[in-house]
Tab-separated table of C-alpha atoms and ligand atoms in Angstrom:
chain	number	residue	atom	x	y	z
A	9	UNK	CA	126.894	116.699	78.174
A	10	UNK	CA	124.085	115.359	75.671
A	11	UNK	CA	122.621	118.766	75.189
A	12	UNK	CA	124.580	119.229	71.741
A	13	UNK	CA	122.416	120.171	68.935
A	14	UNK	CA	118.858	120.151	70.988
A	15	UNK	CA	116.209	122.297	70.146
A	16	UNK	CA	115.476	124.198	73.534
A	17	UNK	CA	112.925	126.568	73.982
A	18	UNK	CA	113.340	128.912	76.880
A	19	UNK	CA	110.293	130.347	78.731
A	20	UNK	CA	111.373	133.186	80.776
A	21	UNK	CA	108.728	134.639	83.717
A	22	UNK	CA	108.963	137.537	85.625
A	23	UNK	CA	110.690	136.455	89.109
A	24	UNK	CA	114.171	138.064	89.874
A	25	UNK	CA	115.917	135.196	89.440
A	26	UNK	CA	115.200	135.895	85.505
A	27	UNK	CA	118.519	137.596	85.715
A	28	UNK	CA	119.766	133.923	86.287
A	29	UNK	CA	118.348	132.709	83.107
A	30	UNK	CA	121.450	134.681	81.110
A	31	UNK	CA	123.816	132.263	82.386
A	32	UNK	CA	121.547	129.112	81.527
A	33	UNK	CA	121.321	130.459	77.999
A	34	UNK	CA	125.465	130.813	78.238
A	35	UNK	CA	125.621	127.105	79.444
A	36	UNK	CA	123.284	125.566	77.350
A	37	UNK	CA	124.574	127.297	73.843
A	38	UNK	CA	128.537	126.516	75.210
A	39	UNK	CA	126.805	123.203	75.325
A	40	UNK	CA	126.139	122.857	71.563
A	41	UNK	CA	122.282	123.408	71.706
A	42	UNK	CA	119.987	125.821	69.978
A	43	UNK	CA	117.602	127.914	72.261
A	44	UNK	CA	114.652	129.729	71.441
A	45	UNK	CA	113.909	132.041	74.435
A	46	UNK	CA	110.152	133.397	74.803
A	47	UNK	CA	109.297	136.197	77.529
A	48	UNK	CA	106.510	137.245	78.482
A	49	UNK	CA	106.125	140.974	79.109
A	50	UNK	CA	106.908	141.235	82.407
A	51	UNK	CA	110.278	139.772	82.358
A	52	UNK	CA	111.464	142.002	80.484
A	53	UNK	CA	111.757	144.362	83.058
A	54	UNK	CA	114.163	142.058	85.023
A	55	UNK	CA	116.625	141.052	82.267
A	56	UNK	CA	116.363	142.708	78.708
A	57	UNK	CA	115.422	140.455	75.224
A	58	UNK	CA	118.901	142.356	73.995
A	59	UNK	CA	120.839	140.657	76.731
A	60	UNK	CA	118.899	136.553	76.453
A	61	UNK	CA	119.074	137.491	71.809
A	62	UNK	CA	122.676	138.345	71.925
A	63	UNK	CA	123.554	135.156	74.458
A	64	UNK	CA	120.798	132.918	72.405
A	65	UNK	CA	122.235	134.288	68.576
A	66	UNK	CA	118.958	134.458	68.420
A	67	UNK	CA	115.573	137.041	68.433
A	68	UNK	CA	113.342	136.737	71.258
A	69	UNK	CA	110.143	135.798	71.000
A	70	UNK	CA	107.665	138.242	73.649
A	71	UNK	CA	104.312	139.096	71.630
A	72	UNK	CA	101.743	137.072	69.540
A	73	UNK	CA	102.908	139.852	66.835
A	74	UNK	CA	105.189	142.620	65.755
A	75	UNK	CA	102.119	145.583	65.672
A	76	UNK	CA	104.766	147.767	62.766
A	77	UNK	CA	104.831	144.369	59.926
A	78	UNK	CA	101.519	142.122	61.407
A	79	UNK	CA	104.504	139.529	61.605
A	80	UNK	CA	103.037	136.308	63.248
A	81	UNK	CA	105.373	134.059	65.907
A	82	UNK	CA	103.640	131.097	65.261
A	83	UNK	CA	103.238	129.292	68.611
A	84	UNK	CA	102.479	125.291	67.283
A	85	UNK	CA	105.562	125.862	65.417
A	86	UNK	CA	107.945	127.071	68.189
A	87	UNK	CA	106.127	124.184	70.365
A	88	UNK	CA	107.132	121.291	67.385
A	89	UNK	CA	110.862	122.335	66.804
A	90	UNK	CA	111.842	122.242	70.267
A	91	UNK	CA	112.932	118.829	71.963
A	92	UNK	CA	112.516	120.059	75.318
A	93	UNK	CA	110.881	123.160	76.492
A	94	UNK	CA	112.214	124.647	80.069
A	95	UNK	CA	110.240	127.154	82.058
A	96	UNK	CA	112.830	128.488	84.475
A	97	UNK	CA	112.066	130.896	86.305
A	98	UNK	CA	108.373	129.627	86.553
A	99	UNK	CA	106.239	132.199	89.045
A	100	UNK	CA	103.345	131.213	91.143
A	101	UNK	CA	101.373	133.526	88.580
A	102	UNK	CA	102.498	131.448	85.327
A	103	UNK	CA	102.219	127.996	87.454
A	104	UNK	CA	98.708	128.856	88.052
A	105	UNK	CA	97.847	129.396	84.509
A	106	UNK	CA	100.098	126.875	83.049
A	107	UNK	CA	97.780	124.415	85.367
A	108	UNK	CA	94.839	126.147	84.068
A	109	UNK	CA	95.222	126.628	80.723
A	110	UNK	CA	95.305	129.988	80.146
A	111	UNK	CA	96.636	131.214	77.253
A	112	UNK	CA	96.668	135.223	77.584
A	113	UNK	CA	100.284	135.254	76.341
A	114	UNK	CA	102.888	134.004	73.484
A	115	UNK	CA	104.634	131.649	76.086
A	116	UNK	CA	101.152	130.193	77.539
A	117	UNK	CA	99.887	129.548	74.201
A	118	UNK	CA	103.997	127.645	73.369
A	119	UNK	CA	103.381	125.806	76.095
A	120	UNK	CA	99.633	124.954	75.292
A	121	UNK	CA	100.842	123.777	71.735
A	122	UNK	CA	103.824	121.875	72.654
A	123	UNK	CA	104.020	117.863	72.541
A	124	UNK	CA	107.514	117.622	73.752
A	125	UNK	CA	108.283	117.587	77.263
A	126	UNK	CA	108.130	120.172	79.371
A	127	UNK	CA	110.141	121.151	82.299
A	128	UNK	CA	109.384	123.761	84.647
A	129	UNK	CA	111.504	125.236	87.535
A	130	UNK	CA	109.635	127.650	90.070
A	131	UNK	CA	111.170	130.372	91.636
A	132	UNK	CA	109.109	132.463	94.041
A	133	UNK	CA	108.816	133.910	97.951
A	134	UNK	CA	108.804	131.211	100.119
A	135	UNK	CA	105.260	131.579	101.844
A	136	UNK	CA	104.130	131.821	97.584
A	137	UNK	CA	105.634	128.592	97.214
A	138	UNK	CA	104.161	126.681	100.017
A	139	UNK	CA	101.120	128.237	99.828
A	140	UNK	CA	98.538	125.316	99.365
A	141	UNK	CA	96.871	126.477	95.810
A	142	UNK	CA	100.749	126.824	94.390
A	143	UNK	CA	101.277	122.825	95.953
A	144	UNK	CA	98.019	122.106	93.917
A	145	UNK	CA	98.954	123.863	91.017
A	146	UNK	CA	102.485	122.256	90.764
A	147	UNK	CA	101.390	118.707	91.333
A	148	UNK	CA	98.466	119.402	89.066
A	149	UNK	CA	101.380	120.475	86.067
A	150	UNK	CA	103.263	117.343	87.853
A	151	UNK	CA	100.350	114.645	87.206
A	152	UNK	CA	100.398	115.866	83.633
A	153	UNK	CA	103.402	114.905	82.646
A	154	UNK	CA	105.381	118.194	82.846
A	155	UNK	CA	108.594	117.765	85.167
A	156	UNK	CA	109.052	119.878	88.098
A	157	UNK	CA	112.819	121.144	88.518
A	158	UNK	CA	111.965	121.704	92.760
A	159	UNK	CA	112.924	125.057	94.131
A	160	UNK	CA	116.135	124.957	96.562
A	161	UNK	CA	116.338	126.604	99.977
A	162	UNK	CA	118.240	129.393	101.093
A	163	UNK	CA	118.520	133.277	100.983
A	164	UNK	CA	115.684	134.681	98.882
A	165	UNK	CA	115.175	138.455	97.478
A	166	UNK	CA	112.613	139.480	100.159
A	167	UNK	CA	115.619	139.051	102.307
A	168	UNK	CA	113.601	135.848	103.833
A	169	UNK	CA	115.490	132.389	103.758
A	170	UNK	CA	113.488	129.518	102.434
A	171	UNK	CA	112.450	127.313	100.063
A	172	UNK	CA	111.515	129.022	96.086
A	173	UNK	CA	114.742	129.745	94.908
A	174	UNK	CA	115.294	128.837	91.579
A	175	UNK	CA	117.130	125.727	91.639
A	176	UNK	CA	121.195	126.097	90.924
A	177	UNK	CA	122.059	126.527	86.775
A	178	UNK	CA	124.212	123.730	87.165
A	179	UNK	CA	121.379	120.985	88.878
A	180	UNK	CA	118.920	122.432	85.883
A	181	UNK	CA	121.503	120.998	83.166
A	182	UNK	CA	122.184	117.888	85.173
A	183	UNK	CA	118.334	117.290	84.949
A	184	UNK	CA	118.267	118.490	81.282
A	185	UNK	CA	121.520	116.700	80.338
A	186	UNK	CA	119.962	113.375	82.126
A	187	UNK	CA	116.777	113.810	80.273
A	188	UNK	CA	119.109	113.521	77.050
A	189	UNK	CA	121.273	110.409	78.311
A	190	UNK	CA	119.252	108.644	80.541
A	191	UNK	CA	121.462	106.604	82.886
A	192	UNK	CA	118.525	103.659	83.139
A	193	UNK	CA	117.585	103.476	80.142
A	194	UNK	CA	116.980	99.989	79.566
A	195	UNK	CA	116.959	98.552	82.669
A	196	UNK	CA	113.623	96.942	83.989
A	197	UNK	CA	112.145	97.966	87.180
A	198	UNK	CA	109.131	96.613	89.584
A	199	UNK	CA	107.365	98.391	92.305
A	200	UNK	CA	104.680	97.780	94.291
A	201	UNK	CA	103.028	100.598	96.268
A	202	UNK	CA	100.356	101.433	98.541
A	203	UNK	CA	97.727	99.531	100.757
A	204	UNK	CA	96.663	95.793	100.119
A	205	UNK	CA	92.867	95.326	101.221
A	206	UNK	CA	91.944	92.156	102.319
A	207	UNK	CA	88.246	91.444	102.184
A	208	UNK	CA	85.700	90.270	105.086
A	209	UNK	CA	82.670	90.590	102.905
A	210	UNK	CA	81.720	92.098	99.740
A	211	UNK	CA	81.913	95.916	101.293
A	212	UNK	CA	84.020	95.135	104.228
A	213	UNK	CA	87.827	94.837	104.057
A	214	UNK	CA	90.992	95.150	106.609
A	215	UNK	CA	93.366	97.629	105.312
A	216	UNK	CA	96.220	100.153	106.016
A	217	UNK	CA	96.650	103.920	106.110
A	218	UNK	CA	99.622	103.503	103.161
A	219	UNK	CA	98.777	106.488	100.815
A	220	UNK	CA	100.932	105.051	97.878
A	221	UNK	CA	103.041	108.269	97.847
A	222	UNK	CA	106.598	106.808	98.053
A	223	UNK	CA	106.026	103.987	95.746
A	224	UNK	CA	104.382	106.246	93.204
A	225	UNK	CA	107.219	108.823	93.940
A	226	UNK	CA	109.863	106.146	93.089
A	227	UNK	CA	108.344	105.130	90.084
A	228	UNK	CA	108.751	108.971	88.633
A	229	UNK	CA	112.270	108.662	90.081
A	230	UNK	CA	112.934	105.776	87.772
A	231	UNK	CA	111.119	106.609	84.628
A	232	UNK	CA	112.752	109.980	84.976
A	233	UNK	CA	115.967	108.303	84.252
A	234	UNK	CA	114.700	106.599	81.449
A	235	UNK	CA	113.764	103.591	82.897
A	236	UNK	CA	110.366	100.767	82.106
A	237	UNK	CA	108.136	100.213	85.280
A	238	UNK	CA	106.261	98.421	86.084
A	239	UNK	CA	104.149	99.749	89.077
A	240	UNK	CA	101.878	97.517	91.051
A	241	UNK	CA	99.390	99.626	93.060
A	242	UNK	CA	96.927	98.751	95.953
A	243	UNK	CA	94.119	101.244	95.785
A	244	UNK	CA	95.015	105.000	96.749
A	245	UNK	CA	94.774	108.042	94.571
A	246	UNK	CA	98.204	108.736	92.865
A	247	UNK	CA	98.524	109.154	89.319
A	248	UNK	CA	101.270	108.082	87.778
A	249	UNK	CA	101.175	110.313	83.994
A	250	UNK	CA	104.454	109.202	82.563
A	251	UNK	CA	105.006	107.277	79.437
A	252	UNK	CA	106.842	104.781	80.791
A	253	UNK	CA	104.769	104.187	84.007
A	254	UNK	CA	102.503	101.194	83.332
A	255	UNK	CA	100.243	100.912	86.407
A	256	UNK	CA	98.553	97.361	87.167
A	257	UNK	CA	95.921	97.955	89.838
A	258	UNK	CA	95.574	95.224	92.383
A	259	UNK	CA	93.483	95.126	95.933
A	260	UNK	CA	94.895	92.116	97.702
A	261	UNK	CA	97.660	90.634	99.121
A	262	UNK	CA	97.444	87.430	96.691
A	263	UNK	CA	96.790	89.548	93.799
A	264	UNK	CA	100.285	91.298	94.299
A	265	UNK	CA	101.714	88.267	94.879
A	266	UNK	CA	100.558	87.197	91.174
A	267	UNK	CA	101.959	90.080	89.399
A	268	UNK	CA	104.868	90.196	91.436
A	269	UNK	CA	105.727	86.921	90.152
A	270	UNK	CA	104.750	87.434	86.976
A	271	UNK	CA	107.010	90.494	86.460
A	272	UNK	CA	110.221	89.269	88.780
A	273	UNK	CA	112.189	87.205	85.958
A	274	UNK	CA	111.629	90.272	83.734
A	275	UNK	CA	113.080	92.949	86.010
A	276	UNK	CA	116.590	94.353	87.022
A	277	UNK	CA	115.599	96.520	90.152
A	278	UNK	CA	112.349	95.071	92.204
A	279	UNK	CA	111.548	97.534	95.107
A	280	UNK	CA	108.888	96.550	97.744
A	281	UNK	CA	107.242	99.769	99.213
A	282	UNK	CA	103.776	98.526	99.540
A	283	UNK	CA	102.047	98.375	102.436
A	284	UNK	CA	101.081	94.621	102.297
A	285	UNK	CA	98.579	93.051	104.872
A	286	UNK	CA	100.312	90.376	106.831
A	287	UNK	CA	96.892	88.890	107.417
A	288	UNK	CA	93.690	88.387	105.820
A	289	UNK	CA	90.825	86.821	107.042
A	290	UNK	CA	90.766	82.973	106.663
A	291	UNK	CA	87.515	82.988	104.304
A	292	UNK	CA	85.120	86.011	102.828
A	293	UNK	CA	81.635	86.066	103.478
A	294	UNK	CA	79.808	85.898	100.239
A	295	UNK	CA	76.621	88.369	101.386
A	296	UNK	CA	77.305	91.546	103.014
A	297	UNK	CA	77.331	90.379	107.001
A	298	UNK	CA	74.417	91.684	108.614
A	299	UNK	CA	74.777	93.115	112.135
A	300	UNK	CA	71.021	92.097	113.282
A	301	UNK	CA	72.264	88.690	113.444
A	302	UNK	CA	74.765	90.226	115.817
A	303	UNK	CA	77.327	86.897	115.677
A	304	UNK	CA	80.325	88.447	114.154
A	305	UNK	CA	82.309	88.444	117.466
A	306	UNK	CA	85.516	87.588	115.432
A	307	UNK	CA	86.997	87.462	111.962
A	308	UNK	CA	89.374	84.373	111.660
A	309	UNK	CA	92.547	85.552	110.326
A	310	UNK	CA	95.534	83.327	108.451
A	311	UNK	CA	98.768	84.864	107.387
A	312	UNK	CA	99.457	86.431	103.722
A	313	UNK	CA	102.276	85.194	101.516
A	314	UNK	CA	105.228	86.969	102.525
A	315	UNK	CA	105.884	88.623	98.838
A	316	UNK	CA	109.462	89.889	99.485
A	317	UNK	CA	110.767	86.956	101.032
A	318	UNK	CA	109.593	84.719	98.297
A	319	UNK	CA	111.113	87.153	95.556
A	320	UNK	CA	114.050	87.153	97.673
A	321	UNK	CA	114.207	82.999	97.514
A	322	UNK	CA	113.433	83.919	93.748
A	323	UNK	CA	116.148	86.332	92.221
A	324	UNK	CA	119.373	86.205	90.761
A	325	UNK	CA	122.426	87.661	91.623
A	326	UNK	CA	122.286	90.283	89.514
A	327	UNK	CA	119.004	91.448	90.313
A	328	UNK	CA	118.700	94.079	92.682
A	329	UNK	CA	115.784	93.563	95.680
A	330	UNK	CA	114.813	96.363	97.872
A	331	UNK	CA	112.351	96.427	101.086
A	332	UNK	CA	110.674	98.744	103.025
A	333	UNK	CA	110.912	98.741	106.272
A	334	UNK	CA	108.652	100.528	108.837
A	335	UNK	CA	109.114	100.027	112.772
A	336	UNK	CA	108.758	101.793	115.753
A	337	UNK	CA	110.943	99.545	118.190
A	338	UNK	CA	114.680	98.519	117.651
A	339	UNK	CA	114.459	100.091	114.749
A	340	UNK	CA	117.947	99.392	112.637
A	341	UNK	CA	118.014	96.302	114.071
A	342	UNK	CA	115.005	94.714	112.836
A	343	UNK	CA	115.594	96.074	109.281
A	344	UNK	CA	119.200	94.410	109.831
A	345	UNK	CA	117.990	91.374	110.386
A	346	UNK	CA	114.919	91.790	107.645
A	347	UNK	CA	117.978	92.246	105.090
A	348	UNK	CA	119.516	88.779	106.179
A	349	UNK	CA	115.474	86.882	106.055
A	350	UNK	CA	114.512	88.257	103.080
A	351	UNK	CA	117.541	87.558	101.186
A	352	UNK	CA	117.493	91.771	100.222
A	353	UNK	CA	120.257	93.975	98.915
A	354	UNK	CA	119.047	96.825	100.327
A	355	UNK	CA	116.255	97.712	102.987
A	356	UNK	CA	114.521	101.381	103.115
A	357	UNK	CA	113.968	102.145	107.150
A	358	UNK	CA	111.320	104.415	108.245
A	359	UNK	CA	110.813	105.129	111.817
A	360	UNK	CA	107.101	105.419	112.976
A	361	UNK	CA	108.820	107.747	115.519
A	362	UNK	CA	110.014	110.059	113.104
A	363	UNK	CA	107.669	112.947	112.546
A	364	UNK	CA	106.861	113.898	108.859
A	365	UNK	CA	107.887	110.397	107.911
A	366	UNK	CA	105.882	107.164	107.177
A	367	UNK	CA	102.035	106.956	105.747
A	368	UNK	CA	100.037	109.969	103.934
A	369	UNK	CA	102.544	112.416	104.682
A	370	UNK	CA	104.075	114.143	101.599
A	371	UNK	CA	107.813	114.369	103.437
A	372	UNK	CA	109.532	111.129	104.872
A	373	UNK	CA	113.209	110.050	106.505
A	374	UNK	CA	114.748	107.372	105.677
A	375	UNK	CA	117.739	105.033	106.165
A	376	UNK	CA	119.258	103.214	103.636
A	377	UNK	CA	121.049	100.211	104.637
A	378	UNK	CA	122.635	97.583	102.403
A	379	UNK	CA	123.749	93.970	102.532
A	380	UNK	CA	126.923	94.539	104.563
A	381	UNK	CA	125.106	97.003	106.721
A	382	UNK	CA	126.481	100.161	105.823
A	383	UNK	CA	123.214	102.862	106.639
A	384	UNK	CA	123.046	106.252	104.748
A	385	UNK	CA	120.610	108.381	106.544
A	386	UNK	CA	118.420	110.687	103.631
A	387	UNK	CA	116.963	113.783	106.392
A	388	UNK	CA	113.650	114.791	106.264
A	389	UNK	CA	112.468	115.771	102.774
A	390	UNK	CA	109.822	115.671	100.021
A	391	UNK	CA	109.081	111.932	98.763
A	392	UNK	CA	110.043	113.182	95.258
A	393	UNK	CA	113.290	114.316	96.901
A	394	UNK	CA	113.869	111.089	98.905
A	395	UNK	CA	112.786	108.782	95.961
A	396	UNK	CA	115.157	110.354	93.568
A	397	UNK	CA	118.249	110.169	96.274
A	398	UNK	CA	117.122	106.335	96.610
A	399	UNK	CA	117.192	105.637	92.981
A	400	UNK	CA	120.752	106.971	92.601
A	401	UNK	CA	122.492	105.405	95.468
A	402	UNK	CA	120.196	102.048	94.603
A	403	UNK	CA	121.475	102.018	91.172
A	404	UNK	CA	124.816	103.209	91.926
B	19	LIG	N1	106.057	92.552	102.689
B	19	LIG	C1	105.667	91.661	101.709
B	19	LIG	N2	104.647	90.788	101.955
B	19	LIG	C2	104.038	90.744	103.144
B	19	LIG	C3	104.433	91.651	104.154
B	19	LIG	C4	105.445	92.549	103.895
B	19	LIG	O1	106.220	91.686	100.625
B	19	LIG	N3	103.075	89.872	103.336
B	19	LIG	C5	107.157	93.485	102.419
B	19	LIG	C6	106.810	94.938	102.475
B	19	LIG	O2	106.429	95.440	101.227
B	19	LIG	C7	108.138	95.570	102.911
B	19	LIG	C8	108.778	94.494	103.752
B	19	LIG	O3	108.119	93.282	103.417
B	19	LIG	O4	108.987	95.790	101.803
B	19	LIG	C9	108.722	94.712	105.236
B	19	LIG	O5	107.439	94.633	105.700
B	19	LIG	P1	107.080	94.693	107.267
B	19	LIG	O6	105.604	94.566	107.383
B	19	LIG	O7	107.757	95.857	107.873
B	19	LIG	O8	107.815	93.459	107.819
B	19	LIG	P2	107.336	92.046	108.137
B	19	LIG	O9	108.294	91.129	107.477
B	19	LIG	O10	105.913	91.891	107.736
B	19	LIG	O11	107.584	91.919	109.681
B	19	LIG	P3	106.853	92.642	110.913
B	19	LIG	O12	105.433	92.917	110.499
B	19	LIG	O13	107.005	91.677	111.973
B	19	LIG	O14	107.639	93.903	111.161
């Protein structure tokens, strides 16, 4: 563990699984670090301060101020001596404001005030946690910067079994611990991600439905672990708020070709999830085509570099080149024999026929396979999910 000495500060919400938070305060102190643990009013009533101040060696922080001495807890000062600060449980109601920012209590305004990171772990109902304004609220907190801990499945205290239970003590120290020792830091990783557009005329371009999702999920995956990207994006609408995220925004195939190359001899990992246009059409009209002339019967199309297969004729040995594959025929097959072409240590599979899986949706299901053909199958789950099961076996 690399928790020892850390400056944690605690934000406790009022779910049930608050009662959980007494044995993360037990881990993290037999871990060597210092927690400050803030409540706000309603979670007292499912664990008491006495219980988290006794556990933390510590007085809990609830109120702006004690009403009997006008005794101030300073929020920007809680929010600069922590390191980390770790909202577990987070409710739907706290979410919602955290995304919001509303400030109507000590731990709001913390949180508000605080330029460290900040990680948040919701626990809720099931039907509260996929309910679509939660999603938006989560991935709102998620594109700035904070860092979602995801809710696990399984029995839940409405007696329903889903997803929104708060994610398992020991997985929240693993991510905490991790966030302390980052097992890539260092190490120097490219990805490219979403469509390519390939232009007909100024206005007019062929494309693909690739939302970006997966490429921009494995970039989090990466920099989570304390690695340097560098993402290459076609155009889509992911945001990529992380410090060490550096997006370079391209639109065609040729242009991802340049900063491919111009970023292969200066990475360790170089994954290929982009959505690249095979073809583009063999010259672009300068003026926008006009259909009264009615003599655009066909657009002339010439292949597109092939961008893995010349990184693969690129790389060295101890550079690490990943593919994406997506098919709807002979599947494992044709990604086998994509490995072997493109020169590729490992090739991501994604079945067209695999529902939930593929372009714009926010699950997939993939198949790993490596060089000497040995597939891991990753079921159907989130992209963040996916992309951070990919990044450990890839890096493994
Ligand atoms: N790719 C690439 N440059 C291209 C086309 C594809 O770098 N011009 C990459 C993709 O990013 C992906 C992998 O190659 O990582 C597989 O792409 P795919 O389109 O499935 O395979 P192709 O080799 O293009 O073969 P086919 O279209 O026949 O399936």
């Amino acid at each position: 563990m690399h928790i020892k000495g850390k400056h944690i500060l605690l934000g406790i919400t009022s779910s049930i699984a608050a009662y959980k938070a007494a044995f993360l305060v037990r881990e993290l102190i037999k871990s060597g670090a210092e927690v400050q643990v803030i409540m706000t009013k309603d979670a007292t009533a499912f664990i008491t301060p006495l219980t988290l101040s006794t556990l933390s060696k510590r007085p809990v922080y609830i109120d702006f101020f004690k009403p009997e001495t006008g005794e101030w807890n300073n929020h920007v000062e809680l929010g600069s001596w922590a390191d980390i600060m770790l909202i577990a449980p987070a409710t739907a109601n706290t979410i919602a404001k955290m995304a919001n920012g509303y400030c109507d209590n000590l731990l709001l305004a913390t949180y508000l005030s605080a330029k460290c990171p900040v990680f948040f772990a919701p626990a809720m109902d099931l039907d509260m946690y996929a309910h679509p304004t939660t999603k938006t609220n989560i991935q709102k907190l998620s594109d700035n910067g904070n860092i979602l801990i995801p809710a696990g499945k399984g029995e839940l205290a409405s007696g329903l079994d889903g997803e929104g239970r708060l994610a398992e003590i020991p997985e929240i120290l693993q991510i905490i611990d991790n966030h302390f020792n980052p097992k890539l830091k260092g190490k120097r990783i490219l990805i490219t991600a979403g469509p390519t557009y390939e232009k007909i005329d100024p206005v007019r371009f062929i494309g693909n439905f690739s939302s970006g999702k997966m490429g921009f999920a494995l970039a989090k995956a990466f920099a989570e672990q304390g690695a340097n990207v560098h993402l290459v994006s076609g155009v889509t609408n992911q945001t990529a708020n992380h410090p060490k995220i550096k997006v370079h925004s391209i639109v065609s195939a040729d242009e991802m070709f340049d900063k491919c190359m111009e970023f292969l001899p200066k990475s360790d990992y170089i994954i290929m999830s982009a959505a690249v246009a095979d073809f583009k059409p063999k010259s672009t009209a300068k003026n926008k085509i006009k259909k009264e002339k009615n003599d655009l019967k066909s657009i002339e199309l010439i292949p597109n570099k092939d961008i893995l297969f010349e990184m693969g004729k690129k790389k060295s040995k101890k550079q690490v080149l990943v593919g994406f594959a997506l098919e709807d025929k002979n599947e494992v097959l044709n990604a086998k024999t994509k490995i072997e072409k493109k020169n590729l240590d490992y090739i991501v599979l994604n079945s067209l026929n695999d529902k939930g899986a593929g372009f714009g949706t926010d699950t997939n299901k993939v198949t790993l396979i490596d060089k000497k053909l040995k597939m891991i199958e990753l079921p159907l789950a989130s992209k963040t999910e996916i992309a951070k099961q990919l990044v450990e076996l890839i890096t493994k």
